[in-house]
CSV table of C-alpha atoms in Angstrom, one decimal:
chain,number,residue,atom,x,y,z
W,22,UNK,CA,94.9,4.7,-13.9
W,23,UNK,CA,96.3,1.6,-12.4
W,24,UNK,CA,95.3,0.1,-9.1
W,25,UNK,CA,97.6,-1.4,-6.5
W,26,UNK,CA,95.4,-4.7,-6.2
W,27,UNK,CA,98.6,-6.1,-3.6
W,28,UNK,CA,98.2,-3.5,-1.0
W,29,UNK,CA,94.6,-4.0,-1.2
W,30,UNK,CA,95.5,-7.5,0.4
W,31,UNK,CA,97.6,-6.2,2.6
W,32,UNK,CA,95.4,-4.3,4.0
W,33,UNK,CA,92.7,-7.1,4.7
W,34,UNK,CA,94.7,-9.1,6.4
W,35,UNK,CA,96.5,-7.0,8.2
W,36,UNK,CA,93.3,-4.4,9.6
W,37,UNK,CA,90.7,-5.6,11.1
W,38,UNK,CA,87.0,-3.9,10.3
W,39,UNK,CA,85.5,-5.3,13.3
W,40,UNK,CA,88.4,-3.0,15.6
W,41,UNK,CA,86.8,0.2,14.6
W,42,UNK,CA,83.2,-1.0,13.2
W,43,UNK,CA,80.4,-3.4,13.6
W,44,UNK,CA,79.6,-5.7,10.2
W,45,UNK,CA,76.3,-4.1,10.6
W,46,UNK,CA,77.5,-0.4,10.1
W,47,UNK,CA,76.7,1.8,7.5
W,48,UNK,CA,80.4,2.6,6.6
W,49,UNK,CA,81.1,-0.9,6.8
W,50,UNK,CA,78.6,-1.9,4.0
W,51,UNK,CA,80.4,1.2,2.0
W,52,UNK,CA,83.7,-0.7,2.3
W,53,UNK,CA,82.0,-4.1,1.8
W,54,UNK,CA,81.0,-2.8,-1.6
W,55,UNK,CA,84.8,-2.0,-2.7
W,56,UNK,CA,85.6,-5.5,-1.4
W,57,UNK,CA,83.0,-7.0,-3.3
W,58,UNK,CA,84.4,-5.2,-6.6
W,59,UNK,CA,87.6,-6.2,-5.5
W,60,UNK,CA,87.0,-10.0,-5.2
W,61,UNK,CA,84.7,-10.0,-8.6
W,62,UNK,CA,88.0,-8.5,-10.3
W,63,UNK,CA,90.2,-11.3,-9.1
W,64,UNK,CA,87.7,-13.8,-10.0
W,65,UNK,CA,87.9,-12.3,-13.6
W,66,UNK,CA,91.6,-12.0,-13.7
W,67,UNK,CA,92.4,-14.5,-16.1
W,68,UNK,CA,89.9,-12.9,-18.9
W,69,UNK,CA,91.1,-11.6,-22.0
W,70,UNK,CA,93.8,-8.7,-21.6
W,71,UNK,CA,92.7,-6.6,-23.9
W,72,UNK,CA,88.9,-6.5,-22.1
W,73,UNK,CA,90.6,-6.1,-18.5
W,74,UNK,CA,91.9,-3.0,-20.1
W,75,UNK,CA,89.0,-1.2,-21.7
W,76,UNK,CA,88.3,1.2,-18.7
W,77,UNK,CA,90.8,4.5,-18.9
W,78,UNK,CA,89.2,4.4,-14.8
W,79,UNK,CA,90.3,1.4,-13.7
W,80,UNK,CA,93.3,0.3,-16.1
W,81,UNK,CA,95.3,-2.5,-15.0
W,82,UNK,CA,98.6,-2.0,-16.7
W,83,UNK,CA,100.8,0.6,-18.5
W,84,UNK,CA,99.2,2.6,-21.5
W,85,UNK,CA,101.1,2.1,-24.9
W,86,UNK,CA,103.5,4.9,-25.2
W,87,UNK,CA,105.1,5.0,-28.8
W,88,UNK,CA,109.4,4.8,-28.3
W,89,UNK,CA,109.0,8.6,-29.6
W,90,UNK,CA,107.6,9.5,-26.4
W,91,UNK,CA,110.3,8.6,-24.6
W,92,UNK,CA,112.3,11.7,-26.7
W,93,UNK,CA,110.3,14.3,-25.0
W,94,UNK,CA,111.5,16.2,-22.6
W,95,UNK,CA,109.2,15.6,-19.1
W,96,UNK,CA,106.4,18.1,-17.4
W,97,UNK,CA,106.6,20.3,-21.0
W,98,UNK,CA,103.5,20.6,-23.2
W,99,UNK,CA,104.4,19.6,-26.5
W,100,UNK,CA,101.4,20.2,-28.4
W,101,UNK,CA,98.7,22.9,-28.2
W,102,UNK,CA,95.1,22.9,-29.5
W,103,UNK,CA,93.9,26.0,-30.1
W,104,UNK,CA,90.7,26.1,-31.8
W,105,UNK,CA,88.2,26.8,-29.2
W,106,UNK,CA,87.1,30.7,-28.9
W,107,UNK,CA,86.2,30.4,-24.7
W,108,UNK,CA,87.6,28.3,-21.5
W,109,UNK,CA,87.6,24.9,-21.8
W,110,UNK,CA,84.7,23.4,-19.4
W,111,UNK,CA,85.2,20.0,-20.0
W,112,UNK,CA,87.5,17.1,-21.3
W,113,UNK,CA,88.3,13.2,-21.8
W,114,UNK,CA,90.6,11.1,-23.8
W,115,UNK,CA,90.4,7.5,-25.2
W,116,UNK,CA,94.3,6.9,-24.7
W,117,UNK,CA,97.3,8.3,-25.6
W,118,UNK,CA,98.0,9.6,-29.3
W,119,UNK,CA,94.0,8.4,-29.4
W,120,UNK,CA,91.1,10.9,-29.5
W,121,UNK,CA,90.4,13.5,-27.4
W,122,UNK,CA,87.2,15.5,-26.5
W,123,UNK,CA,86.9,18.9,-25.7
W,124,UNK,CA,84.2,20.9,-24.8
W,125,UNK,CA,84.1,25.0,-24.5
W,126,UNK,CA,81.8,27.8,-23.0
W,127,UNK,CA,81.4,28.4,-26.8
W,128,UNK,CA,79.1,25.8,-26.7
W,129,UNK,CA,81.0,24.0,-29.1
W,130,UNK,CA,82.3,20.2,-28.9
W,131,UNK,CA,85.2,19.1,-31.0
W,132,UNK,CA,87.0,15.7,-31.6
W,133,UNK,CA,90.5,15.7,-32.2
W,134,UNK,CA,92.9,13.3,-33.9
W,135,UNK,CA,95.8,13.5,-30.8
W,136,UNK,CA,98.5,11.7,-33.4
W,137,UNK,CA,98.0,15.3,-35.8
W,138,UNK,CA,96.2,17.4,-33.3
W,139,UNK,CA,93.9,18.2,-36.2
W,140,UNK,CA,90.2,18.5,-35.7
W,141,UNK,CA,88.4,15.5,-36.9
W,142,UNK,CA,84.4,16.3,-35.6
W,143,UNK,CA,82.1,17.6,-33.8
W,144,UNK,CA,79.5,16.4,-31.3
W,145,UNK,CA,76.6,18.3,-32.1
W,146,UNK,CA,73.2,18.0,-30.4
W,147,UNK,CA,73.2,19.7,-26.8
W,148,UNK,CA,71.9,23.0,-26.8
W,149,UNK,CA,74.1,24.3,-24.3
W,150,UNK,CA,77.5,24.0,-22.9
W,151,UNK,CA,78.8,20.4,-22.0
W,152,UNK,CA,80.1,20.4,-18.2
W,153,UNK,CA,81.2,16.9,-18.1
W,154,UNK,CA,82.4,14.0,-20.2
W,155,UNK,CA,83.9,10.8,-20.2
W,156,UNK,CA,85.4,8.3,-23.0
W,157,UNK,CA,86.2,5.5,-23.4
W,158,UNK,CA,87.3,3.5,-26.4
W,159,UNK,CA,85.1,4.9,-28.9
W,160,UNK,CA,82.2,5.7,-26.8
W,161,UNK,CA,81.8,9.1,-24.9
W,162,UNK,CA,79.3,10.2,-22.3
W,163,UNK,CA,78.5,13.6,-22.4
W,164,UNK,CA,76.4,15.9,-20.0
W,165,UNK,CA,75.2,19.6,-19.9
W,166,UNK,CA,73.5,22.9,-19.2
W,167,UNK,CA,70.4,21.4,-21.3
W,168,UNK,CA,69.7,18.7,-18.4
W,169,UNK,CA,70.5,15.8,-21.2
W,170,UNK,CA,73.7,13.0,-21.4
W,171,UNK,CA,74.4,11.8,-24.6
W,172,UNK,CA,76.2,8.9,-25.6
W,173,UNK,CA,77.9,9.1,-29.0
W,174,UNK,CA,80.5,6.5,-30.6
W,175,UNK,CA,82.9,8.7,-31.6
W,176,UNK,CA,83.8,6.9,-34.9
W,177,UNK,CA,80.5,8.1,-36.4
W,178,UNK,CA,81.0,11.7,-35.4
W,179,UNK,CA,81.5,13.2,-38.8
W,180,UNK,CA,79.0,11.2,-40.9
W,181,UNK,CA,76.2,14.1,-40.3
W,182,UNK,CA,78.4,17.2,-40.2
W,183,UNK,CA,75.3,19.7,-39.5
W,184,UNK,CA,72.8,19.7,-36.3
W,185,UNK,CA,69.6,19.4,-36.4
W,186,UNK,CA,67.8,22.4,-35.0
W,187,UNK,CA,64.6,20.4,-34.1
W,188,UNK,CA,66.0,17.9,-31.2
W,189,UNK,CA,65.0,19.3,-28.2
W,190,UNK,CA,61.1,19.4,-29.1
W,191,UNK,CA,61.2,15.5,-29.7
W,192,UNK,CA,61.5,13.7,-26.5
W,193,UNK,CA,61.1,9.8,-27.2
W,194,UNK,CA,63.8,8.2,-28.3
W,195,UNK,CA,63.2,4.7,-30.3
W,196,UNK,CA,65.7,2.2,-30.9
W,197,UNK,CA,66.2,0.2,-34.1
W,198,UNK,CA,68.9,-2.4,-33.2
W,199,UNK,CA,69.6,-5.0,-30.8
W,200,UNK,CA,73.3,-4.4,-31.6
W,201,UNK,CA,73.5,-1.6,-28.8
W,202,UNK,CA,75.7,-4.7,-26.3
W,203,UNK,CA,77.3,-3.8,-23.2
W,204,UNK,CA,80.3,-1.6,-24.3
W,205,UNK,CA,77.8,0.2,-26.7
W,206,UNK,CA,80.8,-0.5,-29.4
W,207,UNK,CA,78.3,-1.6,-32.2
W,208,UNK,CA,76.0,0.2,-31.9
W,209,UNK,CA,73.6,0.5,-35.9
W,210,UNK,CA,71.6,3.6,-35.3
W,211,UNK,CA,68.7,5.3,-33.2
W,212,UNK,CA,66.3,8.0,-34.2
W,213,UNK,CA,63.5,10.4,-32.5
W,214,UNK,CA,60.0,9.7,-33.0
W,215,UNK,CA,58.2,13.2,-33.3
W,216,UNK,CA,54.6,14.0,-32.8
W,217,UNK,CA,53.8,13.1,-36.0
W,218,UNK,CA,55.6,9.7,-35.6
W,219,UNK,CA,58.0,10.6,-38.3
W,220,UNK,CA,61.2,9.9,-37.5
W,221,UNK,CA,64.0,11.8,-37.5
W,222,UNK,CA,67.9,10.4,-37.2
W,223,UNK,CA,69.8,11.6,-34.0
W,224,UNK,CA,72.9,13.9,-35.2
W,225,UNK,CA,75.7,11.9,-36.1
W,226,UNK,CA,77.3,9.5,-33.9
W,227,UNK,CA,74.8,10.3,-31.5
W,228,UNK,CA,73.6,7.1,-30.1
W,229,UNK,CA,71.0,8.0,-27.4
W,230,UNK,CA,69.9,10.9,-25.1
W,231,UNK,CA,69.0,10.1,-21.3
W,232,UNK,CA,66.2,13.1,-19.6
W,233,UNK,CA,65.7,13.0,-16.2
W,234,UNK,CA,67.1,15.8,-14.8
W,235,UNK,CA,65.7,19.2,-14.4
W,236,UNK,CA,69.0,21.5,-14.5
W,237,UNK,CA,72.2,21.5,-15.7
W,238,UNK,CA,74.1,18.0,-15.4
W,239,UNK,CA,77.9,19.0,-13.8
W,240,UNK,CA,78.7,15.8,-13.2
W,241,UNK,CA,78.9,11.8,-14.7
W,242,UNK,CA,80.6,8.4,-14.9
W,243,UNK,CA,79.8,5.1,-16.6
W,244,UNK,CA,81.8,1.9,-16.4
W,245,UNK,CA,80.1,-1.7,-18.2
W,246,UNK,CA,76.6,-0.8,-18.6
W,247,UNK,CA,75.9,1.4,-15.4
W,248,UNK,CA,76.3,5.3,-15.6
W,249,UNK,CA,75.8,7.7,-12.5
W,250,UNK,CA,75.5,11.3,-12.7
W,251,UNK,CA,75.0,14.8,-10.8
W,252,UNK,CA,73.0,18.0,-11.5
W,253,UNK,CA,72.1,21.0,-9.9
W,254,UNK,CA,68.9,20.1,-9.1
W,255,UNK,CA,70.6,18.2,-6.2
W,256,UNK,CA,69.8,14.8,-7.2
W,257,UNK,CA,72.2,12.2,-8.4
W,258,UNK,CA,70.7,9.7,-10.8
W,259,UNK,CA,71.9,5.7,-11.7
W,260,UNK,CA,71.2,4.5,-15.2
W,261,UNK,CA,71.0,1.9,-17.2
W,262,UNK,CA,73.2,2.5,-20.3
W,263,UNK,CA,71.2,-0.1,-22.7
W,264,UNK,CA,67.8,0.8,-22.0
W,265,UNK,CA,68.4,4.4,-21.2
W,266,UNK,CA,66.3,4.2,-17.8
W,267,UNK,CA,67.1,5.9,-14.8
W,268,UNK,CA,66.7,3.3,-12.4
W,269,UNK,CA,67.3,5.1,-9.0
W,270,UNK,CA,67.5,8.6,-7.9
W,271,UNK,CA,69.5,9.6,-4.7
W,272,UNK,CA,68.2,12.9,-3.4
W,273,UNK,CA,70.9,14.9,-1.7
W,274,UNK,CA,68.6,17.4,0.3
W,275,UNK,CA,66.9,14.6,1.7
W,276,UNK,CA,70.0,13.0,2.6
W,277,UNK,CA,71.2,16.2,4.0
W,278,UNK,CA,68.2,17.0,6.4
W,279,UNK,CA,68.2,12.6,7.3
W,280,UNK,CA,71.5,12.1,8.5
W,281,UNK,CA,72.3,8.5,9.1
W,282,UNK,CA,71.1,7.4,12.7
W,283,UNK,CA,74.6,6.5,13.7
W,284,UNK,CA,77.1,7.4,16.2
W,285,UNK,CA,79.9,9.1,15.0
W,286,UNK,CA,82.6,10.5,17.2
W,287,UNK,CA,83.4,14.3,17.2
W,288,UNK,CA,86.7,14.0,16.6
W,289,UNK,CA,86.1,12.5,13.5
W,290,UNK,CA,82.4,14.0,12.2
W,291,UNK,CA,80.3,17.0,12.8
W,292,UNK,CA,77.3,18.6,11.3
W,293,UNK,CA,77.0,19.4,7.9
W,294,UNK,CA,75.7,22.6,9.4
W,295,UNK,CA,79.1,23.8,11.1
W,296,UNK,CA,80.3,24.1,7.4
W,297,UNK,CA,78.6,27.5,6.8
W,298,UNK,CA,77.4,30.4,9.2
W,299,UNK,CA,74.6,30.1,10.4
W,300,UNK,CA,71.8,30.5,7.9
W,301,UNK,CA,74.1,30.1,4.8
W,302,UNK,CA,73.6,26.2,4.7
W,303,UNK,CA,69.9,27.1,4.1
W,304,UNK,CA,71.0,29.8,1.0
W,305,UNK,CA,73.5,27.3,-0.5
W,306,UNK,CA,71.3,24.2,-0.3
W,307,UNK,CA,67.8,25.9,-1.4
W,308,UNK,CA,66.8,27.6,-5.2
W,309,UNK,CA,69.1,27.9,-7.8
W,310,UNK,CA,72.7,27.1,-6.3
W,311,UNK,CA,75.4,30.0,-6.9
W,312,UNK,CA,78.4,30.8,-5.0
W,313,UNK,CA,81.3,33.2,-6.6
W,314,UNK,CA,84.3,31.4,-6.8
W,315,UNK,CA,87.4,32.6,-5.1
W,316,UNK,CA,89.3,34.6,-7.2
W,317,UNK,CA,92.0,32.7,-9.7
W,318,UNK,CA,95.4,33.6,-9.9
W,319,UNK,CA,94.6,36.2,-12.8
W,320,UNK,CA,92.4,37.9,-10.6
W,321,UNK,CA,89.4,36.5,-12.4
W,322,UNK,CA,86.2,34.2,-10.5
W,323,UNK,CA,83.0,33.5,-11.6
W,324,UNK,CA,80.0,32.1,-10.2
W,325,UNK,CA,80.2,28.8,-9.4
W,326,UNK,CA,77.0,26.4,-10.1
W,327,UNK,CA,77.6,22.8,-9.8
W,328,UNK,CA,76.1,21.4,-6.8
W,329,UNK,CA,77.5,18.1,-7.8
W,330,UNK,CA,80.8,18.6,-8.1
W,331,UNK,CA,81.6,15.0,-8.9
W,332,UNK,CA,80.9,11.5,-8.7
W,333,UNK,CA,82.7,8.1,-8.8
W,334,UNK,CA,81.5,4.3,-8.2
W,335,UNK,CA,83.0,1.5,-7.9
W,336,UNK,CA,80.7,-1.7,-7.9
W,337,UNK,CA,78.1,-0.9,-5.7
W,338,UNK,CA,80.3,1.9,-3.6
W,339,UNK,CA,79.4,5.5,-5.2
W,340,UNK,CA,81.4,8.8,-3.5
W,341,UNK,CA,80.1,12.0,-4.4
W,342,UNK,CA,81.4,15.6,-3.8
W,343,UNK,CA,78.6,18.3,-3.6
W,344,UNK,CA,78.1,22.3,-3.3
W,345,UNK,CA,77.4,21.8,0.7
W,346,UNK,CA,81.5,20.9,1.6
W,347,UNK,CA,80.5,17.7,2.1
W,348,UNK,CA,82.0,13.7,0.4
W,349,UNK,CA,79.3,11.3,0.6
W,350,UNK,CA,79.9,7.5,0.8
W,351,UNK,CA,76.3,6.3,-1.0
W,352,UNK,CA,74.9,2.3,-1.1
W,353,UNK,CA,74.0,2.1,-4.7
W,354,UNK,CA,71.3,-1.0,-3.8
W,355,UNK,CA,69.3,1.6,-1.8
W,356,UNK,CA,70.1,4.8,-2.9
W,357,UNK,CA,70.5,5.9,0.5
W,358,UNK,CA,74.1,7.5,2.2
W,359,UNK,CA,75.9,5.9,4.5
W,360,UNK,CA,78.2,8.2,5.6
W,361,UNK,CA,79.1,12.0,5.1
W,362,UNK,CA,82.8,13.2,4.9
W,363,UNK,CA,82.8,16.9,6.8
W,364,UNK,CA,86.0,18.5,6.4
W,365,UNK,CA,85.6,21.0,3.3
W,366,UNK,CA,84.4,24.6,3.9
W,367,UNK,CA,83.4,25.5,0.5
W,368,UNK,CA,82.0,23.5,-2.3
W,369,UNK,CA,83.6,20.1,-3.5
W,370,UNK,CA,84.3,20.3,-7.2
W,371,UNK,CA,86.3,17.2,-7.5
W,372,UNK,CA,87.1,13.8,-6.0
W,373,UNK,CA,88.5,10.2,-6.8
W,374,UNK,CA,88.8,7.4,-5.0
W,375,UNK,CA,90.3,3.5,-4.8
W,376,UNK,CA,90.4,0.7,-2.5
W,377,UNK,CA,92.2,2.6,0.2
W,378,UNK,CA,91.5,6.2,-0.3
W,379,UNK,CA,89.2,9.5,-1.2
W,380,UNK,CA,90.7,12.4,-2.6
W,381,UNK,CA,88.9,15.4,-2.6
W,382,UNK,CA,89.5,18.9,-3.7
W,383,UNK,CA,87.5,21.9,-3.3
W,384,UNK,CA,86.9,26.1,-3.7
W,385,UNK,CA,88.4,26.0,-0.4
W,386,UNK,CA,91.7,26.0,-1.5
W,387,UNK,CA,93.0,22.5,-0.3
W,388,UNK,CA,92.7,19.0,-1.3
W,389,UNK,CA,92.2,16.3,1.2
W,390,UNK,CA,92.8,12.6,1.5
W,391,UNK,CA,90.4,10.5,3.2
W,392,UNK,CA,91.3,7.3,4.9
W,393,UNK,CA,88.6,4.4,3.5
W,394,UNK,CA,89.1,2.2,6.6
W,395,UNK,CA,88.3,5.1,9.1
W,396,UNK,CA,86.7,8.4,6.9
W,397,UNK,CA,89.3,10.4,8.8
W,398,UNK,CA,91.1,12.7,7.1
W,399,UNK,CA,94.9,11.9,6.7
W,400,UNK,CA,96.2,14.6,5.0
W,401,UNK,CA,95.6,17.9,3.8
W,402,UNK,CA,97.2,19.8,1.0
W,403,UNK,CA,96.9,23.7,1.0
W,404,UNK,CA,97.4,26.2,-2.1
W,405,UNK,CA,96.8,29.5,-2.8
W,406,UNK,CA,93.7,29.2,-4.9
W,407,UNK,CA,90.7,27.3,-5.7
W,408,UNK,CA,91.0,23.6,-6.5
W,409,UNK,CA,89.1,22.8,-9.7
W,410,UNK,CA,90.2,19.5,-11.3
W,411,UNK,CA,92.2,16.5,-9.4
W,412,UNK,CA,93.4,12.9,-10.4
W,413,UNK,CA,96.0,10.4,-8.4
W,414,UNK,CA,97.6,6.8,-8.8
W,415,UNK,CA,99.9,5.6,-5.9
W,416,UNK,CA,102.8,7.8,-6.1
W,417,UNK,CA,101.4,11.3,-7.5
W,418,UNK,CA,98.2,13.6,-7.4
W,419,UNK,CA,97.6,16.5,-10.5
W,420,UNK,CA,95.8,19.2,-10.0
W,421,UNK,CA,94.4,22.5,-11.3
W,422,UNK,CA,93.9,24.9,-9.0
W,423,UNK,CA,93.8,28.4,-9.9
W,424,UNK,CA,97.0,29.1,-11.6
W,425,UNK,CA,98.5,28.8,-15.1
W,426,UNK,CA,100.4,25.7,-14.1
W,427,UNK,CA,99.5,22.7,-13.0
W,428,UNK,CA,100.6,21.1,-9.5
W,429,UNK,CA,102.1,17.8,-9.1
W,430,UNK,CA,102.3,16.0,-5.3
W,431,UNK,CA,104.4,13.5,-4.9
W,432,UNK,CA,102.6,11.0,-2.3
W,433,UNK,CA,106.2,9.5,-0.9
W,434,UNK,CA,108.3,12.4,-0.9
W,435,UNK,CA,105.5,15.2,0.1
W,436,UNK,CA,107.4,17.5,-2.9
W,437,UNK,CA,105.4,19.9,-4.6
W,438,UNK,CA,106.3,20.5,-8.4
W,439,UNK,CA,104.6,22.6,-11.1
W,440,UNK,CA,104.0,21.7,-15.0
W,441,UNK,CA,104.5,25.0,-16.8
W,442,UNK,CA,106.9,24.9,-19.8
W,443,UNK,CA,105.0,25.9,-23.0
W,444,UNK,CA,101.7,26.1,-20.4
W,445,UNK,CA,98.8,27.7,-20.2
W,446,UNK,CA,98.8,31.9,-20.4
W,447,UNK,CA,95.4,31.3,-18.6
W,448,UNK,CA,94.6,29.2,-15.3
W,449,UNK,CA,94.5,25.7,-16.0
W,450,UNK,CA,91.1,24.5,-15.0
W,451,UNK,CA,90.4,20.5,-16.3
W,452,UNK,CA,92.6,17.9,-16.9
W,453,UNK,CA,92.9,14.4,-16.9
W,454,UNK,CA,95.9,11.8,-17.5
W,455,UNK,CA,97.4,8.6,-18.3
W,456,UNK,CA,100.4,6.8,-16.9
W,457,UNK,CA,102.9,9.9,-18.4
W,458,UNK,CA,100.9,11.3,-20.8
W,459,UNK,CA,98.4,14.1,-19.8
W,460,UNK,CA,96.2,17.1,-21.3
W,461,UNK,CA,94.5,20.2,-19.5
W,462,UNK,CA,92.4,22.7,-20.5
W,463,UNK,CA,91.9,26.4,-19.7
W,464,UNK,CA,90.7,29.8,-19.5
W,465,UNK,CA,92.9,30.5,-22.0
W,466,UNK,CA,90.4,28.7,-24.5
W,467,UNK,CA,93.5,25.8,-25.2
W,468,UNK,CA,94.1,22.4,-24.4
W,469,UNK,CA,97.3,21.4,-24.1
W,470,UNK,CA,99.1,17.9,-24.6
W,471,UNK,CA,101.8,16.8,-22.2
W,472,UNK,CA,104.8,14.5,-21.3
W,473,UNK,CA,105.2,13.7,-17.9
């Protein structure tokens, strides 16, 4: 996605921090973060183009788009992939006509070829489903319902084409080259040291496995050599991608029941409490996290089990969306959160933010937009059913949210449009694009490729 680094200017010298906030405020050392980001960015402006350009997150110009694309008609799928046999739970691409990486309540993780839309791999080693994934380049992050990420380099995913049933009773990982850099791009091999000390070679393309957490992982993202993710056991955990140590752990009960000792006007914040009746906050926040979803388009639902819902960072600024309603702004040096976003009345399941704005959507049905400067909410976008996936650049937000199309907001015009042609016969529930090329995956066990 591409970021409007000239309104970020604006805006700094046009708004004043010390109007609404002290330098010595909590929310202001969540902005400072971005700034810092911000300023590093600028300062490394002039590097190589095709390095400035690595991160799908954070990509500075226009995606290549073969002249072919231009031929296809906009908002229609134009390819289908069809090979999954349950809903799609997660998915990532590297770019367009790239790779793509789809995972499926059939517990099964596929790499496809997006020129051919054949299959070309699988990523085999989690012993569960895979909730949440990112790529980029060749690398992809993967988390799931067996409380592990993996990091696999996605040209090596078909050199061992058959698991190895033996993994999850081998815990220590053991490196063998110094070759695993910062973009994890040449990367020579790893293996599993057994209780024997035999070792055993990780399935292929499997590069490491990070444990930590004690329940399913719903949530991640990595960018250089830093990786953040969620789980249901409440906690959100920072790691370091090289060494595969989890360096800090950010407790989200704790920061729940320790608010931050700040005043906050009631126009503008209230207690996390007022979300749910009373007693509820107690049920949604304690044991094993489930709330039914409400129900899809289809008439379908489910139980819904992420308590993380999602998580972003951007230098040392990380934003987090969790099963309590609530956006938290976090300090990444402490671990600590600096400010809570009450708005939601159900759980968050997806957010994304930049210099200005959050974006938020939720099982309440709308999708909110939260000023940076101020955390108050500037505007709120209803539908008719659950919002389960979101993404946004400056003029547009995509969304899944409970029906077989997808909906597109248009940020200038406030015009709602839907992509349908040649859609899903299911609701859409994950997607993820870039500049006019997109895919989204379903309950209709397809992804499907489109032009916008």
């Amino acid at each position: 996605m591409r970021k409007n680094w000239s309104s970020m200017m604006n805006v700094r010298h046009s708004y004043s921090y010390s109007d609404a906030l002290c330098s010595s405020s909590p929310f202001f050392l969540a902005v400072e973060g971005v700034q810092e980001r911000y300023a590093f960015e600028e300062a490394s402006k002039h590097a190589s183009s095709a390095a400035a350009a690595r991160s799908g997150r954070r990509r500075k110009g226009p995606a290549f788009l073969p002249s072919e694309h231009d031929d296809l008609p906009r908002g229609v799928a134009f390819m289908t992939l069809s090979l999954h046999s349950g809903p799609i739970t997660a998915l990532d691409f590297s770019e367009p006509y790239g790779v793509l990486v789809s995972a499926s309540q059939d517990d099964s993780t596929r790499l496809w070829d997006l020129c051919t839309g054949d299959e070309i791999g699988r990523l085999r080693g989690h012993s569960g489903t895979v909730k949440c994934m990112q790529v980029e380049d060749n690398i992809c992050l993967t988390g799931g319902t067996d409380s592990t990420i993996r990091v696999w380099d996605l040209q090596r995913v078909s050199e061992i084409p058959e698991p190895i049933s033996t993994l999850d009773e081998l815990p220590e990982i053991v490196e063998h080259s110094d070759a695993f850099d910062d973009n994890l791009s040449q990367t020579q091999g790893s293996s599993i040291r057994g209780s024997n000390d035999t070792e055993i070679q990780l399935p292929g393309g499997c590069l490491r496995v990070f444990e930590g957490h004690s329940k399913s992982i719903s949530a991640l993202y990595f960018e250089d050599n830093c990786l953040v993710s969620g789980a249901s056991d409440k906690t959100i955990r920072q790691w370091d991608v090289s060494t595969g140590q989890c360096v800090l752990t950010m407790d989200i009960l704790w920061a729940i029941s320790h608010p931050p000792a700040i005043h906050r006007p009631s126009s503008l914040y209230s207690s996390v409490d007022s979300l749910f009746p009373s007693g509820d906050l107690m049920n949604v926040t304690s044991g094993n996290f489930a709330v039914p979803t409400p129900p899809y388009a289809d008439g379908s639902w489910e139980m819904y089990q992420d308590f993380v819902g999602a998580v972003q960072f951007w230098g040392y600024a990380l934003v987090s969306g969790s099963g309590d309603g609530a956006v938290r702004m976090w300090d990444m040096r402490t671990g600590q959160a600096h400010r809570t976003l009450v708005g939601h009345t159900a759980p968050v399941t997806c957010l994304q933010f930049d210099e200005l704005h959050v974006v938020s959507g939720s099982l309440d049905k709308t999708i909110k937009i939260w000023d940076l400067r101020t955390g108050a909410i500037s505007e709120t976008i209803k539908y008719d059913y659950a919002v389960t996936a979101l993404q946004f650049d400056s003029r547009k937000i995509i969304s899944c949210c409970g029906e077989n199309a997808l909906k597109m907001y248009n940020r200038t015009t406030m015009q709602h449009s839907v992509l349908s042609t040649n859609g899903h016969t299911k609701p859409a529930e994950r997607m993820r694009y870039i500049d006019r090329y997109l895919v989204s995956g379903g309950r209709d066990n397809v992804v499907k490729i489109w032009s916008l």
